[in-house]
PDB file of N, CA and C in Angstrom:
ATOM      1  N   MET A  41     -35.457-196.245 -55.696  1.00 38.00           N
ATOM      2  CA  MET A  41     -35.874-196.533 -54.335  1.00 38.00           C
ATOM      3  C   MET A  41     -36.090-195.215 -53.590  1.00 38.00           C
ATOM      4  N   GLU A  42     -37.224-195.097 -52.930  1.00 42.00           N
ATOM      5  CA  GLU A  42     -37.509-193.878 -52.184  1.00 42.00           C
ATOM      6  C   GLU A  42     -36.640-193.806 -50.939  1.00 42.00           C
ATOM      7  N   LEU A  43     -36.243-192.581 -50.616  1.00 43.00           N
ATOM      8  CA  LEU A  43     -35.473-192.386 -49.401  1.00 43.00           C
ATOM      9  C   LEU A  43     -36.396-192.517 -48.202  1.00 43.00           C
ATOM     10  N   MET A  44     -35.922-193.200 -47.192  1.00 46.00           N
ATOM     11  CA  MET A  44     -36.694-193.352 -45.970  1.00 46.00           C
ATOM     12  C   MET A  44     -35.838-192.887 -44.805  1.00 46.00           C
ATOM     13  N   THR A  45     -36.484-192.458 -43.773  1.00 46.00           N
ATOM     14  CA  THR A  45     -35.800-191.998 -42.582  1.00 46.00           C
ATOM     15  C   THR A  45     -36.128-192.943 -41.438  1.00 46.00           C
ATOM     16  N   VAL A  46     -35.125-193.304 -40.677  1.00 47.00           N
ATOM     17  CA  VAL A  46     -35.343-194.133 -39.498  1.00 47.00           C
ATOM     18  C   VAL A  46     -35.318-193.218 -38.281  1.00 47.00           C
ATOM     19  N   TRP A  47     -36.382-193.253 -37.507  1.00 48.00           N
ATOM     20  CA  TRP A  47     -36.461-192.441 -36.297  1.00 48.00           C
ATOM     21  C   TRP A  47     -36.480-193.346 -35.092  1.00 48.00           C
ATOM     22  N   SER A  48     -35.561-193.129 -34.217  1.00 46.00           N
ATOM     23  CA  SER A  48     -35.641-193.816 -32.952  1.00 46.00           C
ATOM     24  C   SER A  48     -35.276-192.800 -31.891  1.00 46.00           C
ATOM     25  N   LEU A  49     -36.199-192.566 -31.011  1.00 43.00           N
ATOM     26  CA  LEU A  49     -36.009-191.578 -29.965  1.00 43.00           C
ATOM     27  C   LEU A  49     -36.056-192.288 -28.627  1.00 43.00           C
ATOM     28  N   VAL A  50     -35.224-191.844 -27.746  1.00 43.00           N
ATOM     29  CA  VAL A  50     -35.085-192.495 -26.459  1.00 43.00           C
ATOM     30  C   VAL A  50     -35.604-191.551 -25.385  1.00 43.00           C
ATOM     31  N   LEU A  51     -36.386-192.072 -24.491  1.00 42.00           N
ATOM     32  CA  LEU A  51     -36.842-191.270 -23.377  1.00 42.00           C
ATOM     33  C   LEU A  51     -35.808-191.351 -22.271  1.00 42.00           C
ATOM     34  N   MET A  52     -35.479-190.211 -21.727  1.00 42.00           N
ATOM     35  CA  MET A  52     -34.459-190.164 -20.690  1.00 42.00           C
ATOM     36  C   MET A  52     -35.072-189.619 -19.408  1.00 42.00           C
ATOM     37  N   VAL A  53     -34.843-190.316 -18.305  1.00 42.00           N
ATOM     38  CA  VAL A  53     -35.326-189.875 -17.013  1.00 42.00           C
ATOM     39  C   VAL A  53     -34.158-189.228 -16.293  1.00 42.00           C
ATOM     40  N   MET A  54     -34.329-187.961 -15.924  1.00 39.00           N
ATOM     41  CA  MET A  54     -33.259-187.252 -15.241  1.00 39.00           C
ATOM     42  C   MET A  54     -33.765-186.818 -13.876  1.00 39.00           C
ATOM     43  N   SER A  55     -32.991-187.138 -12.855  1.00 38.00           N
ATOM     44  CA  SER A  55     -33.380-186.759 -11.514  1.00 38.00           C
ATOM     45  C   SER A  55     -32.185-186.833 -10.593  1.00 38.00           C
ATOM     46  N   ILE A  56     -32.227-186.045  -9.546  1.00 34.00           N
ATOM     47  CA  ILE A  56     -31.186-186.114  -8.527  1.00 34.00           C
ATOM     48  C   ILE A  56     -31.404-187.350  -7.673  1.00 34.00           C
ATOM     49  N   HIS A  57     -32.658-187.736  -7.500  1.00 42.00           N
ATOM     50  CA  HIS A  57     -33.004-188.878  -6.660  1.00 42.00           C
ATOM     51  C   HIS A  57     -32.814-190.188  -7.418  1.00 42.00           C
ATOM     52  N   THR A  58     -32.567-191.246  -6.683  1.00 45.00           N
ATOM     53  CA  THR A  58     -32.444-192.573  -7.280  1.00 45.00           C
ATOM     54  C   THR A  58     -33.836-193.178  -7.434  1.00 45.00           C
ATOM     55  N   VAL A  59     -34.092-193.747  -8.594  1.00 49.00           N
ATOM     56  CA  VAL A  59     -35.365-194.414  -8.848  1.00 49.00           C
ATOM     57  C   VAL A  59     -35.080-195.903  -8.938  1.00 49.00           C
ATOM     58  N   GLN A  60     -35.759-196.687  -8.118  1.00 54.00           N
ATOM     59  CA  GLN A  60     -35.552-198.130  -8.143  1.00 54.00           C
ATOM     60  C   GLN A  60     -36.846-198.814  -8.554  1.00 54.00           C
ATOM     61  N   GLY A  61     -36.721-199.881  -9.312  1.00 58.00           N
ATOM     62  CA  GLY A  61     -37.877-200.658  -9.721  1.00 58.00           C
ATOM     63  C   GLY A  61     -38.732-199.998 -10.786  1.00 58.00           C
ATOM     64  N   GLN A  62     -38.148-199.080 -11.550  1.00 63.00           N
ATOM     65  CA  GLN A  62     -38.932-198.432 -12.590  1.00 63.00           C
ATOM     66  C   GLN A  62     -38.920-199.265 -13.866  1.00 63.00           C
ATOM     67  N   LEU A  63     -39.955-199.093 -14.675  1.00 65.00           N
ATOM     68  CA  LEU A  63     -40.052-199.762 -15.962  1.00 65.00           C
ATOM     69  C   LEU A  63     -40.435-198.716 -16.994  1.00 65.00           C
ATOM     70  N   ILE A  64     -39.653-198.633 -18.071  1.00 69.00           N
ATOM     71  CA  ILE A  64     -39.930-197.690 -19.145  1.00 69.00           C
ATOM     72  C   ILE A  64     -40.162-198.487 -20.418  1.00 69.00           C
ATOM     73  N   THR A  65     -41.327-198.332 -21.021  1.00 72.00           N
ATOM     74  CA  THR A  65     -41.665-199.018 -22.261  1.00 72.00           C
ATOM     75  C   THR A  65     -41.879-197.962 -23.333  1.00 72.00           C
ATOM     76  N   SER A  66     -41.068-198.012 -24.402  1.00 70.00           N
ATOM     77  CA  SER A  66     -41.199-197.001 -25.453  1.00 70.00           C
ATOM     78  C   SER A  66     -41.488-197.656 -26.797  1.00 70.00           C
ATOM     79  N   SER A  67     -41.874-196.827 -27.743  1.00 74.00           N
ATOM     80  CA  SER A  67     -42.163-197.292 -29.098  1.00 74.00           C
ATOM     81  C   SER A  67     -40.917-197.898 -29.730  1.00 74.00           C
ATOM     82  N   GLU A  68     -41.138-198.791 -30.670  1.00 73.00           N
ATOM     83  CA  GLU A  68     -40.041-199.331 -31.471  1.00 73.00           C
ATOM     84  C   GLU A  68     -39.577-198.258 -32.454  1.00 73.00           C
ATOM     85  N   PRO A  69     -38.341-198.367 -32.971  1.00 72.00           N
ATOM     86  CA  PRO A  69     -37.903-197.423 -34.014  1.00 72.00           C
ATOM     87  C   PRO A  69     -38.879-197.451 -35.195  1.00 72.00           C
ATOM     88  N   VAL A  70     -39.036-196.314 -35.837  1.00 72.00           N
ATOM     89  CA  VAL A  70     -40.011-196.158 -36.916  1.00 72.00           C
ATOM     90  C   VAL A  70     -39.292-195.806 -38.208  1.00 72.00           C
ATOM     91  N   VAL A  71     -39.692-196.449 -39.313  1.00 73.00           N
ATOM     92  CA  VAL A  71     -39.182-196.103 -40.635  1.00 73.00           C
ATOM     93  C   VAL A  71     -40.337-195.449 -41.389  1.00 73.00           C
ATOM     94  N   ASN A  72     -40.080-194.278 -41.948  1.00 74.00           N
ATOM     95  CA  ASN A  72     -41.145-193.587 -42.669  1.00 74.00           C
ATOM     96  C   ASN A  72     -40.593-192.850 -43.878  1.00 74.00           C
ATOM     97  N   ARG A  73     -41.507-192.427 -44.739  1.00 78.00           N
ATOM     98  CA  ARG A  73     -41.119-191.680 -45.943  1.00 78.00           C
ATOM     99  C   ARG A  73     -41.118-190.186 -45.634  1.00 78.00           C
ATOM    100  N   PRO A  74     -40.283-189.416 -46.343  1.00 79.00           N
ATOM    101  CA  PRO A  74     -40.299-187.959 -46.153  1.00 79.00           C
ATOM    102  C   PRO A  74     -41.709-187.406 -46.348  1.00 79.00           C
ATOM    103  N   GLY A  75     -42.076-186.450 -45.503  1.00 82.00           N
ATOM    104  CA  GLY A  75     -43.394-185.836 -45.560  1.00 82.00           C
ATOM    105  C   GLY A  75     -44.412-186.484 -44.645  1.00 82.00           C
ATOM    106  N   GLU A  76     -44.146-187.697 -44.201  1.00 82.00           N
ATOM    107  CA  GLU A  76     -45.066-188.376 -43.296  1.00 82.00           C
ATOM    108  C   GLU A  76     -44.863-187.883 -41.867  1.00 82.00           C
ATOM    109  N   SER A  77     -45.836-188.170 -41.027  1.00 84.00           N
ATOM    110  CA  SER A  77     -45.750-187.845 -39.608  1.00 84.00           C
ATOM    111  C   SER A  77     -45.672-189.136 -38.811  1.00 84.00           C
ATOM    112  N   VAL A  78     -45.171-189.024 -37.591  1.00 83.00           N
ATOM    113  CA  VAL A  78     -45.043-190.201 -36.741  1.00 83.00           C
ATOM    114  C   VAL A  78     -45.285-189.785 -35.292  1.00 83.00           C
ATOM    115  N   THR A  79     -45.895-190.683 -34.516  1.00 85.00           N
ATOM    116  CA  THR A  79     -46.079-190.452 -33.090  1.00 85.00           C
ATOM    117  C   THR A  79     -45.402-191.589 -32.338  1.00 85.00           C
ATOM    118  N   LEU A  80     -44.519-191.221 -31.415  1.00 84.00           N
ATOM    119  CA  LEU A  80     -43.833-192.186 -30.567  1.00 84.00           C
ATOM    120  C   LEU A  80     -44.402-192.075 -29.161  1.00 84.00           C
ATOM    121  N   SER A  81     -44.390-193.190 -28.430  1.00 85.00           N
ATOM    122  CA  SER A  81     -44.960-193.171 -27.087  1.00 85.00           C
ATOM    123  C   SER A  81     -44.009-193.792 -26.080  1.00 85.00           C
ATOM    124  N   CYS A  82     -44.229-193.440 -24.836  1.00 84.00           N
ATOM    125  CA  CYS A  82     -43.467-194.012 -23.738  1.00 84.00           C
ATOM    126  C   CYS A  82     -44.404-194.135 -22.543  1.00 84.00           C
ATOM    127  N   THR A  83     -44.400-195.304 -21.919  1.00 85.00           N
ATOM    128  CA  THR A  83     -45.197-195.537 -20.723  1.00 85.00           C
ATOM    129  C   THR A  83     -44.254-195.957 -19.609  1.00 85.00           C
ATOM    130  N   VAL A  84     -44.437-195.393 -18.419  1.00 83.00           N
ATOM    131  CA  VAL A  84     -43.569-195.735 -17.291  1.00 83.00           C
ATOM    132  C   VAL A  84     -44.405-196.320 -16.165  1.00 83.00           C
ATOM    133  N   SER A  85     -43.757-197.122 -15.318  1.00 82.00           N
ATOM    134  CA  SER A  85     -44.399-197.616 -14.102  1.00 82.00           C
ATOM    135  C   SER A  85     -43.338-197.700 -13.016  1.00 82.00           C
ATOM    136  N   GLY A  86     -43.774-197.679 -11.792  1.00 82.00           N
ATOM    137  CA  GLY A  86     -42.852-197.736 -10.669  1.00 82.00           C
ATOM    138  C   GLY A  86     -42.471-196.363 -10.144  1.00 82.00           C
ATOM    139  N   PHE A  87     -42.907-195.312 -10.820  1.00 80.00           N
ATOM    140  CA  PHE A  87     -42.691-193.945 -10.353  1.00 80.00           C
ATOM    141  C   PHE A  87     -43.661-193.024 -11.075  1.00 80.00           C
ATOM    142  N   SER A  88     -43.815-191.829 -10.558  1.00 81.00           N
ATOM    143  CA  SER A  88     -44.719-190.851 -11.162  1.00 81.00           C
ATOM    144  C   SER A  88     -43.938-189.906 -12.065  1.00 81.00           C
ATOM    145  N   MET A  89     -44.434-189.688 -13.273  1.00 81.00           N
ATOM    146  CA  MET A  89     -43.790-188.744 -14.191  1.00 81.00           C
ATOM    147  C   MET A  89     -43.744-187.334 -13.610  1.00 81.00           C
ATOM    148  N   ASP A  90     -44.684-187.012 -12.733  1.00 83.00           N
ATOM    149  CA  ASP A  90     -44.714-185.672 -12.153  1.00 83.00           C
ATOM    150  C   ASP A  90     -43.529-185.412 -11.229  1.00 83.00           C
ATOM    151  N   SER A  91     -42.855-186.465 -10.781  1.00 80.00           N
ATOM    152  CA  SER A  91     -41.735-186.312  -9.850  1.00 80.00           C
ATOM    153  C   SER A  91     -40.389-186.174 -10.547  1.00 80.00           C
ATOM    154  N   TYR A  92     -40.352-186.306 -11.868  1.00 76.00           N
ATOM    155  CA  TYR A  92     -39.081-186.313 -12.596  1.00 76.00           C
ATOM    156  C   TYR A  92     -39.193-185.505 -13.880  1.00 76.00           C
ATOM    157  N   TRP A  93     -38.064-185.020 -14.343  1.00 77.00           N
ATOM    158  CA  TRP A  93     -37.986-184.365 -15.649  1.00 77.00           C
ATOM    159  C   TRP A  93     -37.995-185.442 -16.715  1.00 77.00           C
ATOM    160  N   MET A  94     -38.863-185.324 -17.689  1.00 77.00           N
ATOM    161  CA  MET A  94     -38.944-186.294 -18.775  1.00 77.00           C
ATOM    162  C   MET A  94     -38.544-185.595 -20.070  1.00 77.00           C
ATOM    163  N   HIS A  95     -37.656-186.212 -20.844  1.00 73.00           N
ATOM    164  CA  HIS A  95     -37.144-185.611 -22.075  1.00 73.00           C
ATOM    165  C   HIS A  95     -37.117-186.645 -23.191  1.00 73.00           C
ATOM    166  N   TRP A  96     -37.387-186.212 -24.402  1.00 75.00           N
ATOM    167  CA  TRP A  96     -37.156-187.038 -25.579  1.00 75.00           C
ATOM    168  C   TRP A  96     -35.777-186.669 -26.104  1.00 75.00           C
ATOM    169  N   ILE A  97     -34.976-187.681 -26.404  1.00 71.00           N
ATOM    170  CA  ILE A  97     -33.619-187.468 -26.899  1.00 71.00           C
ATOM    171  C   ILE A  97     -33.521-188.093 -28.286  1.00 71.00           C
ATOM    172  N   HIS A  98     -32.991-187.353 -29.236  1.00 67.00           N
ATOM    173  CA  HIS A  98     -32.835-187.836 -30.613  1.00 67.00           C
ATOM    174  C   HIS A  98     -31.394-188.288 -30.817  1.00 67.00           C
ATOM    175  N   GLN A  99     -31.216-189.481 -31.354  1.00 66.00           N
ATOM    176  CA  GLN A  99     -29.880-189.963 -31.683  1.00 66.00           C
ATOM    177  C   GLN A  99     -29.870-190.464 -33.119  1.00 66.00           C
ATOM    178  N   LYS A 100     -29.112-189.765 -33.961  1.00 66.00           N
ATOM    179  CA  LYS A 100     -28.944-190.204 -35.344  1.00 66.00           C
ATOM    180  C   LYS A 100     -27.977-191.384 -35.352  1.00 66.00           C
ATOM    181  N   PRO A 101     -28.156-192.331 -36.280  1.00 67.00           N
ATOM    182  CA  PRO A 101     -27.286-193.508 -36.317  1.00 67.00           C
ATOM    183  C   PRO A 101     -25.804-193.165 -36.437  1.00 67.00           C
ATOM    184  N   TRP A 102     -25.478-192.033 -37.032  1.00 70.00           N
ATOM    185  CA  TRP A 102     -24.080-191.697 -37.281  1.00 70.00           C
ATOM    186  C   TRP A 102     -23.545-190.610 -36.344  1.00 70.00           C
ATOM    187  N   LYS A 103     -24.339-190.218 -35.344  1.00 67.00           N
ATOM    188  CA  LYS A 103     -23.917-189.162 -34.422  1.00 67.00           C
ATOM    189  C   LYS A 103     -24.292-189.520 -32.991  1.00 67.00           C
ATOM    190  N   GLY A 104     -23.852-188.686 -32.063  1.00 67.00           N
ATOM    191  CA  GLY A 104     -24.184-188.872 -30.656  1.00 67.00           C
ATOM    192  C   GLY A 104     -25.574-188.350 -30.332  1.00 67.00           C
ATOM    193  N   LEU A 105     -25.888-188.346 -29.051  1.00 64.00           N
ATOM    194  CA  LEU A 105     -27.193-187.879 -28.601  1.00 64.00           C
ATOM    195  C   LEU A 105     -27.361-186.395 -28.866  1.00 64.00           C
ATOM    196  N   ASP A 106     -28.555-186.013 -29.275  1.00 62.00           N
ATOM    197  CA  ASP A 106     -28.904-184.611 -29.480  1.00 62.00           C
ATOM    198  C   ASP A 106     -29.846-184.230 -28.350  1.00 62.00           C
ATOM    199  N   THR A 107     -29.308-183.553 -27.338  1.00 58.00           N
ATOM    200  CA  THR A 107     -30.101-183.253 -26.155  1.00 58.00           C
ATOM    201  C   THR A 107     -30.715-181.870 -26.180  1.00 58.00           C
ATOM    202  N   GLY A 108     -30.570-181.154 -27.291  1.00 57.00           N
ATOM    203  CA  GLY A 108     -31.137-179.809 -27.373  1.00 57.00           C
ATOM    204  C   GLY A 108     -32.644-179.835 -27.301  1.00 57.00           C
ATOM    205  N   THR A 109     -33.209-178.978 -26.483  1.00 54.00           N
ATOM    206  CA  THR A 109     -34.663-178.920 -26.373  1.00 54.00           C
ATOM    207  C   THR A 109     -35.225-177.671 -27.032  1.00 54.00           C
ATOM    208  N   ILE A 110     -34.365-176.825 -27.579  1.00 55.00           N
ATOM    209  CA  ILE A 110     -34.815-175.623 -28.265  1.00 55.00           C
ATOM    210  C   ILE A 110     -34.722-175.877 -29.759  1.00 55.00           C
ATOM    211  N   PHE A 111     -35.851-175.756 -30.452  1.00 57.00           N
ATOM    212  CA  PHE A 111     -35.883-176.008 -31.881  1.00 57.00           C
ATOM    213  C   PHE A 111     -35.653-174.714 -32.647  1.00 57.00           C
ATOM    214  N   ALA A 112     -35.025-174.833 -33.813  1.00 60.00           N
ATOM    215  CA  ALA A 112     -34.863-173.676 -34.691  1.00 60.00           C
ATOM    216  C   ALA A 112     -36.248-173.152 -35.060  1.00 60.00           C
ATOM    217  N   GLN A 113     -36.330-171.874 -35.382  1.00 66.00           N
ATOM    218  CA  GLN A 113     -37.621-171.271 -35.715  1.00 66.00           C
ATOM    219  C   GLN A 113     -38.304-172.017 -36.863  1.00 66.00           C
ATOM    220  N   SER A 114     -37.516-172.537 -37.796  1.00 63.00           N
ATOM    221  CA  SER A 114     -38.087-173.258 -38.934  1.00 63.00           C
ATOM    222  C   SER A 114     -38.752-174.573 -38.519  1.00 63.00           C
ATOM    223  N   LEU A 115     -38.448-175.064 -37.312  1.00 64.00           N
ATOM    224  CA  LEU A 115     -39.019-176.326 -36.836  1.00 64.00           C
ATOM    225  C   LEU A 115     -40.153-176.125 -35.835  1.00 64.00           C
ATOM    226  N   GLN A 116     -40.454-174.873 -35.472  1.00 69.00           N
ATOM    227  CA  GLN A 116     -41.512-174.618 -34.501  1.00 69.00           C
ATOM    228  C   GLN A 116     -42.818-175.237 -34.991  1.00 69.00           C
ATOM    229  N   GLY A 117     -43.469-175.979 -34.123  1.00 75.00           N
ATOM    230  CA  GLY A 117     -44.734-176.614 -34.468  1.00 75.00           C
ATOM    231  C   GLY A 117     -44.577-177.960 -35.155  1.00 75.00           C
ATOM    232  N   GLN A 118     -43.353-178.342 -35.513  1.00 79.00           N
ATOM    233  CA  GLN A 118     -43.147-179.626 -36.175  1.00 79.00           C
ATOM    234  C   GLN A 118     -43.103-180.768 -35.158  1.00 79.00           C
ATOM    235  N   PHE A 119     -42.685-180.472 -33.928  1.00 81.00           N
ATOM    236  CA  PHE A 119     -42.600-181.486 -32.878  1.00 81.00           C
ATOM    237  C   PHE A 119     -43.516-181.090 -31.730  1.00 81.00           C
ATOM    238  N   ILE A 120     -44.360-182.024 -31.302  1.00 84.00           N
ATOM    239  CA  ILE A 120     -45.283-181.764 -30.202  1.00 84.00           C
ATOM    240  C   ILE A 120     -45.103-182.859 -29.155  1.00 84.00           C
ATOM    241  N   ILE A 121     -44.857-182.448 -27.911  1.00 84.00           N
ATOM    242  CA  ILE A 121     -44.726-183.389 -26.801  1.00 84.00           C
ATOM    243  C   ILE A 121     -45.982-183.272 -25.949  1.00 84.00           C
ATOM    244  N   THR A 122     -46.611-184.420 -25.670  1.00 87.00           N
ATOM    245  CA  THR A 122     -47.822-184.456 -24.860  1.00 87.00           C
ATOM    246  C   THR A 122     -47.600-185.418 -23.704  1.00 87.00           C
ATOM    247  N   LYS A 123     -47.962-184.980 -22.506  1.00 88.00           N
ATOM    248  CA  LYS A 123     -47.782-185.795 -21.304  1.00 88.00           C
ATOM    249  C   LYS A 123     -49.137-186.046 -20.657  1.00 88.00           C
ATOM    250  N   TYR A 124     -49.444-187.321 -20.363  1.00 90.00           N
ATOM    251  CA  TYR A 124     -50.654-187.704 -19.651  1.00 90.00           C
ATOM    252  C   TYR A 124     -50.224-188.299 -18.315  1.00 90.00           C
ATOM    253  N   SER A 125     -50.121-187.446 -17.302  1.00 86.00           N
ATOM    254  CA  SER A 125     -49.626-187.871 -15.992  1.00 86.00           C
ATOM    255  C   SER A 125     -50.479-188.968 -15.376  1.00 86.00           C
ATOM    256  N   SER A 126     -51.793-188.891 -15.536  1.00 89.00           N
ATOM    257  CA  SER A 126     -52.682-189.875 -14.919  1.00 89.00           C
ATOM    258  C   SER A 126     -52.453-191.285 -15.467  1.00 89.00           C
ATOM    259  N   LYS A 127     -51.943-191.383 -16.693  1.00 89.00           N
ATOM    260  CA  LYS A 127     -51.668-192.684 -17.312  1.00 89.00           C
ATOM    261  C   LYS A 127     -50.175-192.994 -17.362  1.00 89.00           C
ATOM    262  N   ASN A 128     -49.336-192.066 -16.853  1.00 86.00           N
ATOM    263  CA  ASN A 128     -47.876-192.208 -16.919  1.00 86.00           C
ATOM    264  C   ASN A 128     -47.408-192.433 -18.354  1.00 86.00           C
ATOM    265  N   GLN A 129     -47.945-191.643 -19.279  1.00 87.00           N
ATOM    266  CA  GLN A 129     -47.585-191.766 -20.692  1.00 87.00           C
ATOM    267  C   GLN A 129     -47.081-190.437 -21.233  1.00 87.00           C
ATOM    268  N   LEU A 130     -46.105-190.538 -22.135  1.00 87.00           N
ATOM    269  CA  LEU A 130     -45.532-189.379 -22.804  1.00 87.00           C
ATOM    270  C   LEU A 130     -45.505-189.682 -24.297  1.00 87.00           C
ATOM    271  N   TYR A 131     -45.905-188.708 -25.115  1.00 88.00           N
ATOM    272  CA  TYR A 131     -45.943-188.886 -26.567  1.00 88.00           C
ATOM    273  C   TYR A 131     -45.115-187.812 -27.252  1.00 88.00           C
ATOM    274  N   LEU A 132     -44.520-188.174 -28.364  1.00 85.00           N
ATOM    275  CA  LEU A 132     -43.826-187.218 -29.222  1.00 85.00           C
ATOM    276  C   LEU A 132     -44.397-187.371 -30.619  1.00 85.00           C
ATOM    277  N   GLU A 133     -44.962-186.293 -31.142  1.00 86.00           N
ATOM    278  CA  GLU A 133     -45.467-186.291 -32.515  1.00 86.00           C
ATOM    279  C   GLU A 133     -44.530-185.447 -33.362  1.00 86.00           C
ATOM    280  N   ALA A 134     -44.023-186.028 -34.433  1.00 82.00           N
ATOM    281  CA  ALA A 134     -43.160-185.318 -35.384  1.00 82.00           C
ATOM    282  C   ALA A 134     -43.938-185.218 -36.689  1.00 82.00           C
ATOM    283  N   LYS A 135     -44.166-183.981 -37.143  1.00 83.00           N
ATOM    284  CA  LYS A 135     -44.988-183.747 -38.336  1.00 83.00           C
ATOM    285  C   LYS A 135     -44.122-183.470 -39.555  1.00 83.00           C
ATOM    286  N   SER A 136     -44.578-183.936 -40.701  1.00 78.00           N
ATOM    287  CA  SER A 136     -43.948-183.631 -42.003  1.00 78.00           C
ATOM    288  C   SER A 136     -42.432-183.783 -41.970  1.00 78.00           C
ATOM    289  N   LEU A 137     -41.994-184.983 -41.650  1.00 71.00           N
ATOM    290  CA  LEU A 137     -40.556-185.233 -41.526  1.00 71.00           C
ATOM    291  C   LEU A 137     -39.842-185.088 -42.858  1.00 71.00           C
ATOM    292  N   LYS A 138     -38.581-184.694 -42.780  1.00 70.00           N
ATOM    293  CA  LYS A 138     -37.761-184.516 -43.977  1.00 70.00           C
ATOM    294  C   LYS A 138     -36.571-185.459 -43.921  1.00 70.00           C
ATOM    295  N   HIS A 139     -36.117-185.881 -45.095  1.00 64.00           N
ATOM    296  CA  HIS A 139     -34.936-186.733 -45.174  1.00 64.00           C
ATOM    297  C   HIS A 139     -33.697-185.903 -44.862  1.00 64.00           C
ATOM    298  N   ARG A 140     -32.822-186.448 -44.049  1.00 60.00           N
ATOM    299  CA  ARG A 140     -31.554-185.785 -43.726  1.00 60.00           C
ATOM    300  C   ARG A 140     -30.415-186.696 -44.143  1.00 60.00           C
ATOM    301  N   THR A 141     -29.295-186.095 -44.500  1.00 52.00           N
ATOM    302  CA  THR A 141     -28.118-186.875 -44.872  1.00 52.00           C
ATOM    303  C   THR A 141     -27.135-186.880 -43.718  1.00 52.00           C
ATOM    304  N   LYS A 142     -26.067-187.641 -43.849  1.00 52.00           N
ATOM    305  CA  LYS A 142     -25.053-187.710 -42.798  1.00 52.00           C
ATOM    306  C   LYS A 142     -24.433-186.355 -42.502  1.00 52.00           C
ATOM    307  N   THR A 143     -24.409-185.467 -43.461  1.00 50.00           N
ATOM    308  CA  THR A 143     -23.766-184.168 -43.265  1.00 50.00           C
ATOM    309  C   THR A 143     -24.667-183.170 -42.559  1.00 50.00           C
ATOM    310  N   GLU A 144     -25.939-183.491 -42.384  1.00 51.00           N
ATOM    311  CA  GLU A 144     -26.866-182.547 -41.737  1.00 51.00           C
ATOM    312  C   GLU A 144     -26.977-182.832 -40.267  1.00 51.00           C
TER     313      GLU A 144
END
């Protein structure tokens, strides 16, 4: 059986101000094979993305949230975040994913 990786990334809205009536719609978790690429999306309504910090957060099934936004040099260019303010959409593209074990 080939090893597969499950990716589920959560978009987090961080702000000092309170946001009421917002709606965040994100991609479903993705299962893929090592070496494949995946693009996740998030669409918001009820507020403007330009007014808030938008972050992608990675959470492995066996660990807590990984909030680091600085990637190791070996990962530079592997993750691309694209924001389309006019459509209130945010995308995360992960290229050439690798299988990780619980110890990594």
